[in-house]
Amino acid sequence: MSVVDDILGGNEKSAARLITRIENGDTDAYRELAVLFSRSGNAHIIGVTGPAGAGKSTLAGRLAEEMARRGKNVGIIATDPSSLSGKGAFLGDRLRMKGAEERNIFIRSMAHRAFPGGVAKATAAAAYIMEGLGKDCIIMESIGAGQADKDLFFLCDTVITIFTPEYGDDIQLFKAGLMEIGDIIVVNKSDKPGADDALREIGIAVDRSTRSNGWHVPVIPAEAVSGAGLSDLADAVESHRLSIEGKGEAPSRKAEHLEAFLTALLKEELWQRISGRITAHDVFKELSHEVLNGTIDPYSAVHIILERLEREWTSH
Ligand SMILES: Nc1nc2c(ncn2[C@@H]2O[C@H](COP(=O)(O)OP(=O)(O)OP(=O)(O)O)[C@@H](O)[C@H]2O)c(=O)[nH]1
Ligand SMILES: [Mg+2]
């Protein structure tokens, strides 16, 4: 049996191995990925974002359990905020998602490494592979990097933004950025003091922001540890899915998202491929020396480096 057949037959070990090959940049694995991608596009992809420590992992695990109870075949992709592959953080995610793990929900953690959207470069591939396994509901946890997470939308059909009563006015802007991308907002840790105020404040802010597609963003109180509010959240997730489908928006959203993702991936790969050539080039060494000496500013230096490289590369 081929790897693809194995995965289509539900073999999670084969799926995990293929995800690892993609993470490691093994381009031979793209053949298998291409087949799985061509069959993907029907699973409901749910993104979970929010500030550090807001309860994203715990809530993603609980939501997965709730969706599984409702008959969905669920997978989770968690993102490790560290730029190195920190095994400790991976273990932390497992702890937070114990219930989901006990239910044999497929969970994969990935290292972020500064990819846009607060997820890993291989996150989309992991989703195509999970869909190949038969997952029809895939939950992605992002690292909650605020503005950077705005791009999370391009991998997800529904984005859940989590806040907690612990965050004050000082992060209004951060909040606004995250709030903008949330299709659903959760006020987690509702067992903590100030939950009612947070609910009210966020509710007012949400009412002020209108969505062009007429979707009204619900604000849902929850306690991810106990699971309180998770049923309401699952209802909202389903309503959002039906709302996109009902309006026939799904295909155009998918197309828009894929194009944005393609651009992000291209940027990332392009830089990986050429950064070594640039930093090893004499013009880079020369100009960085001058910047360090204070004889030229960094802006002019970058301008000169690019002009020189462009001339050189196009004349070849
Ligand atoms: N009191 C209370 N604590 C919670 C709740 N949900 C999560 N926590 C706790 O908050 C802490 C952080 O939870 P995580 O799920 O790891 O949060 P996270 O947003 O994934 O964290 P990072 O990925 O590190 O940004 C843990 O100690 C959780 O047990 C809740 O509803 N109430
Ligand atoms: Mg987490």
mmCIF file of C-alpha atoms and ligand atoms in Angstrom:
data_model
loop_
_atom_site.group_PDB
_atom_site.id
_atom_site.type_symbol
_atom_site.label_atom_id
_atom_site.label_comp_id
_atom_site.label_asym_id
_atom_site.label_seq_id
_atom_site.Cartn_x
_atom_site.Cartn_y
_atom_site.Cartn_z
ATOM 1 C CA MET A 1 0.000 0.000 0.000
ATOM 2 C CA SER A 2 1.213 3.511 -0.755
ATOM 3 C CA VAL A 3 1.589 6.157 1.924
ATOM 4 C CA VAL A 4 -1.420 7.988 0.489
ATOM 5 C CA ASP A 5 -3.557 4.830 0.585
ATOM 6 C CA ASP A 6 -2.446 4.214 4.155
ATOM 7 C CA ILE A 7 -3.480 7.715 5.156
ATOM 8 C CA LEU A 8 -6.777 7.555 3.265
ATOM 9 C CA GLY A 9 -7.372 4.291 5.106
ATOM 10 C CA GLY A 10 -7.010 6.169 8.408
ATOM 11 C CA ASN A 11 -3.470 5.172 9.380
ATOM 12 C CA GLU A 12 -2.447 7.930 11.826
ATOM 13 C CA LYS A 13 1.152 6.758 12.121
ATOM 14 C CA SER A 14 1.626 7.200 8.360
ATOM 15 C CA ALA A 15 -0.007 10.620 8.594
ATOM 16 C CA ALA A 16 2.285 11.657 11.454
ATOM 17 C CA ARG A 17 5.330 10.514 9.486
ATOM 18 C CA LEU A 18 4.279 12.447 6.390
ATOM 19 C CA ILE A 19 3.726 15.600 8.483
ATOM 20 C CA THR A 20 7.239 15.199 9.907
ATOM 21 C CA ARG A 21 8.708 14.859 6.405
ATOM 22 C CA ILE A 22 6.988 18.078 5.330
ATOM 23 C CA GLU A 23 8.181 19.843 8.491
ATOM 24 C CA ASN A 24 11.713 18.730 7.702
ATOM 25 C CA GLY A 25 11.477 20.214 4.218
ATOM 26 C CA ASP A 26 11.602 16.846 2.422
ATOM 27 C CA THR A 27 10.398 17.877 -1.039
ATOM 28 C CA ASP A 28 9.898 14.209 -2.044
ATOM 29 C CA ALA A 29 6.934 14.249 0.328
ATOM 30 C CA TYR A 30 5.205 16.829 -1.879
ATOM 31 C CA ARG A 31 4.072 14.049 -4.256
ATOM 32 C CA GLU A 32 1.946 12.513 -1.530
ATOM 33 C CA LEU A 33 0.853 15.923 -0.306
ATOM 34 C CA ALA A 34 -0.342 16.882 -3.804
ATOM 35 C CA VAL A 35 -2.703 13.906 -3.906
ATOM 36 C CA LEU A 36 -4.069 14.636 -0.451
ATOM 37 C CA PHE A 37 -4.424 18.356 -1.210
ATOM 38 C CA SER A 38 -6.436 17.591 -4.353
ATOM 39 C CA ARG A 39 -8.934 15.727 -2.185
ATOM 40 C CA SER A 40 -9.053 18.350 0.588
ATOM 41 C CA GLY A 41 -11.153 21.475 1.070
ATOM 42 C CA ASN A 42 -14.223 20.103 2.788
ATOM 43 C CA ALA A 43 -13.145 19.914 6.418
ATOM 44 C CA HIS A 44 -14.184 22.746 8.707
ATOM 45 C CA ILE A 45 -10.993 24.470 9.833
ATOM 46 C CA ILE A 46 -11.280 26.311 13.137
ATOM 47 C CA GLY A 47 -8.549 28.660 14.385
ATOM 48 C CA VAL A 48 -8.062 29.504 18.056
ATOM 49 C CA THR A 49 -6.113 32.636 18.902
ATOM 50 C CA GLY A 50 -5.683 34.976 21.860
ATOM 51 C CA PRO A 51 -3.044 36.367 24.210
ATOM 52 C CA ALA A 52 -0.407 34.128 25.826
ATOM 53 C CA GLY A 53 -1.849 32.030 28.607
ATOM 54 C CA ALA A 54 -5.482 32.887 27.789
ATOM 55 C CA GLY A 55 -6.329 29.191 27.649
ATOM 56 C CA LYS A 56 -6.021 28.502 23.916
ATOM 57 C CA SER A 57 -4.661 24.966 24.310
ATOM 58 C CA THR A 58 -7.099 24.027 27.048
ATOM 59 C CA LEU A 59 -10.022 25.423 25.085
ATOM 60 C CA ALA A 60 -8.914 23.826 21.803
ATOM 61 C CA GLY A 61 -8.787 20.466 23.582
ATOM 62 C CA ARG A 62 -12.216 20.934 25.163
ATOM 63 C CA LEU A 63 -13.768 22.117 21.914
ATOM 64 C CA ALA A 64 -12.313 19.069 20.181
ATOM 65 C CA GLU A 65 -13.935 16.838 22.788
ATOM 66 C CA GLU A 66 -17.277 18.597 22.350
ATOM 67 C CA MET A 67 -17.149 18.369 18.553
ATOM 68 C CA ALA A 68 -16.212 14.678 18.824
ATOM 69 C CA ARG A 69 -19.217 14.116 21.106
ATOM 70 C CA ARG A 70 -21.312 15.660 18.345
ATOM 71 C CA GLY A 71 -20.090 13.052 15.919
ATOM 72 C CA LYS A 72 -17.295 14.970 14.229
ATOM 73 C CA ASN A 73 -14.010 13.346 13.329
ATOM 74 C CA VAL A 74 -11.644 15.843 14.945
ATOM 75 C CA GLY A 75 -7.949 16.686 14.658
ATOM 76 C CA ILE A 76 -5.926 19.326 16.523
ATOM 77 C CA ILE A 77 -2.850 21.206 15.350
ATOM 78 C CA ALA A 78 -1.179 23.110 18.192
ATOM 79 C CA THR A 79 1.585 25.652 17.677
ATOM 80 C CA ASP A 80 4.576 25.865 19.946
ATOM 81 C CA PRO A 81 5.477 29.526 20.437
ATOM 82 C CA SER A 82 9.211 28.872 20.773
ATOM 83 C CA SER A 83 11.286 29.295 17.655
ATOM 84 C CA LEU A 84 13.221 26.163 18.484
ATOM 85 C CA SER A 85 11.463 22.848 18.618
ATOM 86 C CA GLY A 86 10.912 22.863 22.383
ATOM 87 C CA LYS A 87 9.819 19.440 23.480
ATOM 88 C CA GLY A 88 8.794 20.906 26.854
ATOM 89 C CA ALA A 89 6.134 23.094 25.301
ATOM 90 C CA PHE A 90 4.874 20.142 23.263
ATOM 91 C CA LEU A 91 4.446 18.172 26.463
ATOM 92 C CA GLY A 92 2.645 21.167 27.971
ATOM 93 C CA ASP A 93 0.089 21.104 25.157
ATOM 94 C CA ARG A 94 -0.500 17.388 25.799
ATOM 95 C CA LEU A 95 -1.197 18.123 29.438
ATOM 96 C CA ARG A 96 -3.720 20.820 28.569
ATOM 97 C CA MET A 97 -5.409 18.506 26.079
ATOM 98 C CA LYS A 98 -5.563 15.409 28.239
ATOM 99 C CA GLY A 99 -9.273 14.858 27.696
ATOM 100 C CA ALA A 100 -8.877 15.070 23.921
ATOM 101 C CA GLU A 101 -5.932 12.691 24.050
ATOM 102 C CA GLU A 102 -7.945 10.216 26.120
ATOM 103 C CA ARG A 103 -10.602 10.306 23.442
ATOM 104 C CA ASN A 104 -7.908 9.396 20.895
ATOM 105 C CA ILE A 105 -8.261 12.700 19.088
ATOM 106 C CA PHE A 106 -5.305 13.154 16.725
ATOM 107 C CA ILE A 107 -3.131 15.967 18.131
ATOM 108 C CA ARG A 108 -0.067 17.363 16.443
ATOM 109 C CA SER A 109 2.180 20.089 17.871
ATOM 110 C CA MET A 110 4.425 22.113 15.606
ATOM 111 C CA ALA A 111 7.182 24.661 16.129
ATOM 112 C CA HIS A 112 6.228 28.147 15.009
ATOM 113 C CA ARG A 113 9.544 29.506 13.680
ATOM 114 C CA ALA A 114 8.140 32.945 12.842
ATOM 115 C CA PHE A 115 5.734 31.946 10.081
ATOM 116 C CA PRO A 116 2.924 34.474 9.441
ATOM 117 C CA GLY A 117 -0.396 33.847 11.109
ATOM 118 C CA GLY A 118 1.163 32.579 14.308
ATOM 119 C CA VAL A 119 1.153 29.018 13.016
ATOM 120 C CA ALA A 120 3.908 26.831 11.586
ATOM 121 C CA LYS A 121 4.865 26.630 7.925
ATOM 122 C CA ALA A 122 3.736 23.010 7.819
ATOM 123 C CA THR A 123 0.386 23.697 9.537
ATOM 124 C CA ALA A 124 -1.595 23.854 6.286
ATOM 125 C CA ALA A 125 0.044 20.638 5.084
ATOM 126 C CA ALA A 126 -0.840 18.971 8.373
ATOM 127 C CA ALA A 127 -4.456 20.010 7.800
ATOM 128 C CA TYR A 128 -4.531 18.509 4.256
ATOM 129 C CA ILE A 129 -3.043 15.305 5.660
ATOM 130 C CA MET A 130 -5.513 15.202 8.541
ATOM 131 C CA GLU A 131 -8.348 15.663 6.094
ATOM 132 C CA GLY A 132 -6.955 12.682 4.193
ATOM 133 C CA LEU A 133 -7.306 10.687 7.401
ATOM 134 C CA GLY A 134 -10.996 11.556 7.366
ATOM 135 C CA LYS A 135 -10.975 14.478 9.796
ATOM 136 C CA ASP A 136 -13.907 16.771 9.059
ATOM 137 C CA CYS A 137 -13.197 19.229 11.878
ATOM 138 C CA ILE A 138 -9.665 20.520 12.356
ATOM 139 C CA ILE A 139 -8.792 22.873 15.208
ATOM 140 C CA MET A 140 -5.631 24.990 14.903
ATOM 141 C CA GLU A 141 -4.129 26.800 17.870
ATOM 142 C CA SER A 142 -2.050 29.827 16.953
ATOM 143 C CA ILE A 143 0.599 31.362 19.189
ATOM 144 C CA GLY A 144 -1.501 34.450 19.808
ATOM 145 C CA ALA A 145 0.950 36.994 18.468
ATOM 146 C CA GLY A 146 -1.588 39.778 18.005
ATOM 147 C CA GLN A 147 -1.126 41.560 14.715
ATOM 148 C CA ALA A 148 0.763 38.618 13.233
ATOM 149 C CA ASP A 149 -2.267 36.464 13.911
ATOM 150 C CA LYS A 150 -4.345 38.488 11.513
ATOM 151 C CA ASP A 151 -3.072 36.134 8.855
ATOM 152 C CA LEU A 152 -4.500 33.169 10.720
ATOM 153 C CA PHE A 153 -7.687 33.798 8.821
ATOM 154 C CA PHE A 154 -6.109 32.509 5.645
ATOM 155 C CA LEU A 155 -5.958 28.985 6.960
ATOM 156 C CA CYS A 156 -9.281 28.930 8.763
ATOM 157 C CA ASP A 157 -12.989 28.997 8.012
ATOM 158 C CA THR A 158 -13.874 30.093 11.543
ATOM 159 C CA VAL A 159 -11.592 32.003 13.922
ATOM 160 C CA ILE A 160 -12.191 31.971 17.679
ATOM 161 C CA THR A 161 -10.496 34.773 19.640
ATOM 162 C CA ILE A 162 -10.053 34.181 23.359
ATOM 163 C CA PHE A 163 -9.797 36.884 25.987
ATOM 164 C CA THR A 164 -9.808 36.614 29.758
ATOM 165 C CA PRO A 165 -10.858 38.976 32.547
ATOM 166 C CA GLU A 166 -7.167 39.326 33.455
ATOM 167 C CA TYR A 167 -6.311 41.719 30.654
ATOM 168 C CA GLY A 168 -6.727 45.408 31.275
ATOM 169 C CA ASP A 169 -7.087 48.541 29.168
ATOM 170 C CA ASP A 170 -3.387 48.695 28.429
ATOM 171 C CA ILE A 171 -3.726 46.167 25.683
ATOM 172 C CA GLN A 172 -6.628 47.803 23.882
ATOM 173 C CA LEU A 173 -4.832 47.951 20.558
ATOM 174 C CA PHE A 174 -3.654 44.397 20.802
ATOM 175 C CA LYS A 175 -7.186 43.419 21.664
ATOM 176 C CA ALA A 176 -8.618 45.362 18.748
ATOM 177 C CA GLY A 177 -6.335 43.542 16.298
ATOM 178 C CA LEU A 178 -7.289 40.144 17.648
ATOM 179 C CA MET A 179 -10.937 41.078 17.938
ATOM 180 C CA GLU A 180 -11.077 42.051 14.308
ATOM 181 C CA ILE A 181 -10.209 38.572 13.116
ATOM 182 C CA GLY A 182 -12.467 36.667 15.514
ATOM 183 C CA ASP A 183 -15.684 35.274 14.076
ATOM 184 C CA ILE A 184 -16.486 34.209 17.614
ATOM 185 C CA ILE A 185 -15.126 35.742 20.815
ATOM 186 C CA VAL A 186 -14.733 33.767 24.012
ATOM 187 C CA VAL A 187 -14.204 35.294 27.428
ATOM 188 C CA ASN A 188 -12.367 32.402 29.042
ATOM 189 C CA LYS A 189 -11.567 32.022 32.756
ATOM 190 C CA SER A 190 -15.044 33.282 33.554
ATOM 191 C CA ASP A 191 -14.516 31.838 37.023
ATOM 192 C CA LYS A 192 -12.105 34.744 37.693
ATOM 193 C CA PRO A 193 -13.123 38.117 39.143
ATOM 194 C CA GLY A 194 -14.016 40.760 36.565
ATOM 195 C CA ALA A 195 -15.549 38.319 34.101
ATOM 196 C CA ASP A 196 -18.843 40.214 33.896
ATOM 197 C CA ASP A 197 -17.054 43.511 33.215
ATOM 198 C CA ALA A 198 -14.913 41.903 30.528
ATOM 199 C CA LEU A 199 -17.988 40.378 28.886
ATOM 200 C CA ARG A 200 -19.796 43.700 28.862
ATOM 201 C CA GLU A 201 -16.802 45.687 27.616
ATOM 202 C CA ILE A 202 -16.041 43.255 24.812
ATOM 203 C CA GLY A 203 -19.711 42.966 23.925
ATOM 204 C CA ILE A 204 -19.903 46.758 23.448
ATOM 205 C CA ALA A 205 -16.739 46.798 21.320
ATOM 206 C CA VAL A 206 -18.074 43.983 19.149
ATOM 207 C CA ASP A 207 -21.411 45.717 18.606
ATOM 208 C CA ARG A 208 -19.548 48.744 17.310
ATOM 209 C CA SER A 209 -17.642 46.739 14.738
ATOM 210 C CA THR A 210 -19.777 45.568 11.852
ATOM 211 C CA ARG A 211 -18.982 42.707 9.532
ATOM 212 C CA SER A 212 -19.543 43.195 5.844
ATOM 213 C CA ASN A 213 -21.115 39.754 5.517
ATOM 214 C CA GLY A 214 -23.764 40.396 8.167
ATOM 215 C CA TRP A 215 -22.404 37.834 10.629
ATOM 216 C CA HIS A 216 -22.974 38.980 14.200
ATOM 217 C CA VAL A 217 -19.936 38.051 16.322
ATOM 218 C CA PRO A 218 -21.131 36.243 19.454
ATOM 219 C CA VAL A 219 -19.302 36.826 22.763
ATOM 220 C CA ILE A 220 -19.359 33.646 24.832
ATOM 221 C CA PRO A 221 -18.298 33.188 28.468
ATOM 222 C CA ALA A 222 -16.389 29.951 29.122
ATOM 223 C CA GLU A 223 -14.258 28.049 31.584
ATOM 224 C CA ALA A 224 -12.012 25.853 29.522
ATOM 225 C CA VAL A 225 -10.725 23.859 32.494
ATOM 226 C CA SER A 226 -14.177 22.713 33.646
ATOM 227 C CA GLY A 227 -15.685 22.767 30.163
ATOM 228 C CA ALA A 228 -18.422 25.271 31.082
ATOM 229 C CA GLY A 229 -19.665 27.233 28.057
ATOM 230 C CA LEU A 230 -18.164 24.781 25.597
ATOM 231 C CA SER A 231 -21.528 23.597 24.384
ATOM 232 C CA ASP A 232 -22.505 27.211 23.553
ATOM 233 C CA LEU A 233 -19.176 27.632 21.788
ATOM 234 C CA ALA A 234 -19.708 24.497 19.714
ATOM 235 C CA ASP A 235 -23.188 25.784 18.777
ATOM 236 C CA ALA A 236 -21.658 29.102 17.657
ATOM 237 C CA VAL A 237 -18.992 27.300 15.631
ATOM 238 C CA GLU A 238 -21.679 25.289 13.857
ATOM 239 C CA SER A 239 -23.784 28.424 13.236
ATOM 240 C CA HIS A 240 -20.793 30.168 11.703
ATOM 241 C CA ARG A 241 -20.089 27.224 9.427
ATOM 242 C CA LEU A 242 -23.717 27.122 8.315
ATOM 243 C CA SER A 243 -23.734 30.888 7.811
ATOM 244 C CA ILE A 244 -20.741 30.746 5.449
ATOM 245 C CA GLU A 245 -22.201 27.795 3.591
ATOM 246 C CA GLY A 246 -25.684 29.282 3.503
ATOM 247 C CA LYS A 247 -24.459 32.460 1.876
ATOM 248 C CA GLY A 248 -22.485 30.472 -0.660
ATOM 249 C CA GLU A 249 -19.374 32.269 0.574
ATOM 250 C CA ALA A 250 -17.283 29.168 1.115
ATOM 251 C CA PRO A 251 -15.702 28.841 -2.364
ATOM 252 C CA SER A 252 -14.704 32.508 -2.656
ATOM 253 C CA ARG A 253 -13.344 32.534 0.915
ATOM 254 C CA LYS A 254 -11.317 29.419 0.184
ATOM 255 C CA ALA A 255 -9.933 30.943 -3.011
ATOM 256 C CA GLU A 256 -9.015 34.182 -1.248
ATOM 257 C CA HIS A 257 -7.405 32.293 1.618
ATOM 258 C CA LEU A 258 -5.417 30.009 -0.662
ATOM 259 C CA GLU A 259 -4.044 32.949 -2.586
ATOM 260 C CA ALA A 260 -2.983 34.692 0.640
ATOM 261 C CA PHE A 261 -1.382 31.492 1.876
ATOM 262 C CA LEU A 262 0.428 30.930 -1.408
ATOM 263 C CA THR A 263 1.932 34.422 -1.150
ATOM 264 C CA ALA A 264 2.994 33.905 2.475
ATOM 265 C CA LEU A 265 4.601 30.575 1.636
ATOM 266 C CA LEU A 266 6.375 32.020 -1.383
ATOM 267 C CA LYS A 267 7.820 34.876 0.702
ATOM 268 C CA GLU A 268 9.015 32.458 3.339
ATOM 269 C CA GLU A 269 10.607 30.006 0.896
ATOM 270 C CA LEU A 270 12.100 32.769 -1.200
ATOM 271 C CA TRP A 271 13.866 34.261 1.797
ATOM 272 C CA GLN A 272 15.074 30.836 2.937
ATOM 273 C CA ARG A 273 16.530 30.164 -0.482
ATOM 274 C CA ILE A 274 18.251 33.458 -1.112
ATOM 275 C CA SER A 275 19.131 34.826 2.324
ATOM 276 C CA GLY A 276 22.325 32.735 2.445
ATOM 277 C CA ARG A 277 23.407 34.042 -0.946
ATOM 278 C CA ILE A 278 22.741 37.609 0.127
ATOM 279 C CA THR A 279 24.518 37.501 3.469
ATOM 280 C CA ALA A 280 27.517 35.747 1.882
ATOM 281 C CA HIS A 281 27.760 38.378 -0.873
ATOM 282 C CA ASP A 282 30.528 40.985 -0.756
ATOM 283 C CA VAL A 283 28.088 43.872 -1.113
ATOM 284 C CA PHE A 284 26.262 42.752 2.051
ATOM 285 C CA LYS A 285 29.492 42.401 3.990
ATOM 286 C CA GLU A 286 30.728 45.766 2.738
ATOM 287 C CA LEU A 287 27.523 47.624 3.577
ATOM 288 C CA SER A 288 26.958 45.968 6.938
ATOM 289 C CA HIS A 289 30.473 47.007 7.854
ATOM 290 C CA GLU A 290 29.641 50.578 6.906
ATOM 291 C CA VAL A 291 26.408 50.498 8.927
ATOM 292 C CA LEU A 292 28.344 49.251 11.959
ATOM 293 C CA ASN A 293 30.907 52.022 11.420
ATOM 294 C CA GLY A 294 28.147 54.569 11.278
ATOM 295 C CA THR A 295 29.131 55.761 7.791
ATOM 296 C CA ILE A 296 25.775 54.781 6.289
ATOM 297 C CA ASP A 297 22.261 54.273 7.679
ATOM 298 C CA PRO A 298 20.561 50.864 7.432
ATOM 299 C CA TYR A 299 17.852 52.132 5.038
ATOM 300 C CA SER A 300 20.317 53.395 2.472
ATOM 301 C CA ALA A 301 22.396 50.253 2.948
ATOM 302 C CA VAL A 302 19.467 47.939 2.135
ATOM 303 C CA HIS A 303 18.598 50.081 -0.865
ATOM 304 C CA ILE A 304 22.146 49.892 -2.215
ATOM 305 C CA ILE A 305 22.435 46.140 -1.552
ATOM 306 C CA LEU A 306 19.215 45.416 -3.429
ATOM 307 C CA GLU A 307 20.064 47.699 -6.370
ATOM 308 C CA ARG A 308 23.450 46.021 -6.726
ATOM 309 C CA LEU A 309 22.053 42.460 -6.424
ATOM 310 C CA GLU A 310 19.233 43.162 -8.826
ATOM 311 C CA ARG A 311 21.640 44.496 -11.431
ATOM 312 C CA GLU A 312 23.953 41.543 -10.985
ATOM 313 C CA TRP A 313 21.245 38.875 -11.026
ATOM 314 C CA THR A 314 19.338 40.284 -13.980
ATOM 315 C CA SER A 315 22.487 40.638 -16.084
ATOM 316 C CA HIS A 316 23.135 36.865 -15.771
HETATM 317 N N1 LIG B 1 -9.071 29.628 36.262
HETATM 318 C C1 LIG B 1 -9.016 29.197 35.010
HETATM 319 N N2 LIG B 1 -7.834 28.820 34.499
HETATM 320 C C2 LIG B 1 -7.809 28.403 33.212
HETATM 321 C C3 LIG B 1 -8.972 28.336 32.407
HETATM 322 N N3 LIG B 1 -8.625 27.901 31.173
HETATM 323 C C4 LIG B 1 -7.290 27.701 31.200
HETATM 324 N N4 LIG B 1 -6.792 27.996 32.428
HETATM 325 C C5 LIG B 1 -5.396 27.889 32.876
HETATM 326 O O1 LIG B 1 -4.615 28.890 32.228
HETATM 327 C C6 LIG B 1 -3.288 28.418 32.027
HETATM 328 C C7 LIG B 1 -2.910 28.579 30.565
HETATM 329 O O2 LIG B 1 -3.697 27.699 29.769
HETATM 330 P P1 LIG B 1 -3.271 27.267 28.296
HETATM 331 O O3 LIG B 1 -4.382 26.469 27.753
HETATM 332 O O4 LIG B 1 -1.923 26.657 28.303
HETATM 333 O O5 LIG B 1 -3.193 28.695 27.609
HETATM 334 P P2 LIG B 1 -2.595 29.059 26.168
HETATM 335 O O6 LIG B 1 -3.314 30.270 25.727
HETATM 336 O O7 LIG B 1 -2.621 27.872 25.298
HETATM 337 O O8 LIG B 1 -1.097 29.402 26.539
HETATM 338 P P3 LIG B 1 0.113 29.626 25.513
HETATM 339 O O9 LIG B 1 -0.059 28.643 24.379
HETATM 340 O O10 LIG B 1 1.317 29.360 26.347
HETATM 341 O O11 LIG B 1 -0.006 31.057 25.075
HETATM 342 C C8 LIG B 1 -3.275 26.977 32.495
HETATM 343 O O12 LIG B 1 -2.768 26.919 33.790
HETATM 344 C C9 LIG B 1 -4.732 26.592 32.464
HETATM 345 O O13 LIG B 1 -5.035 25.558 33.373
HETATM 346 C C10 LIG B 1 -10.221 28.721 33.001
HETATM 347 O O14 LIG B 1 -11.291 28.699 32.382
HETATM 348 N N5 LIG B 1 -10.162 29.140 34.292
HETATM 349 MG MG MG B 2 -1.043 26.946 24.158
#
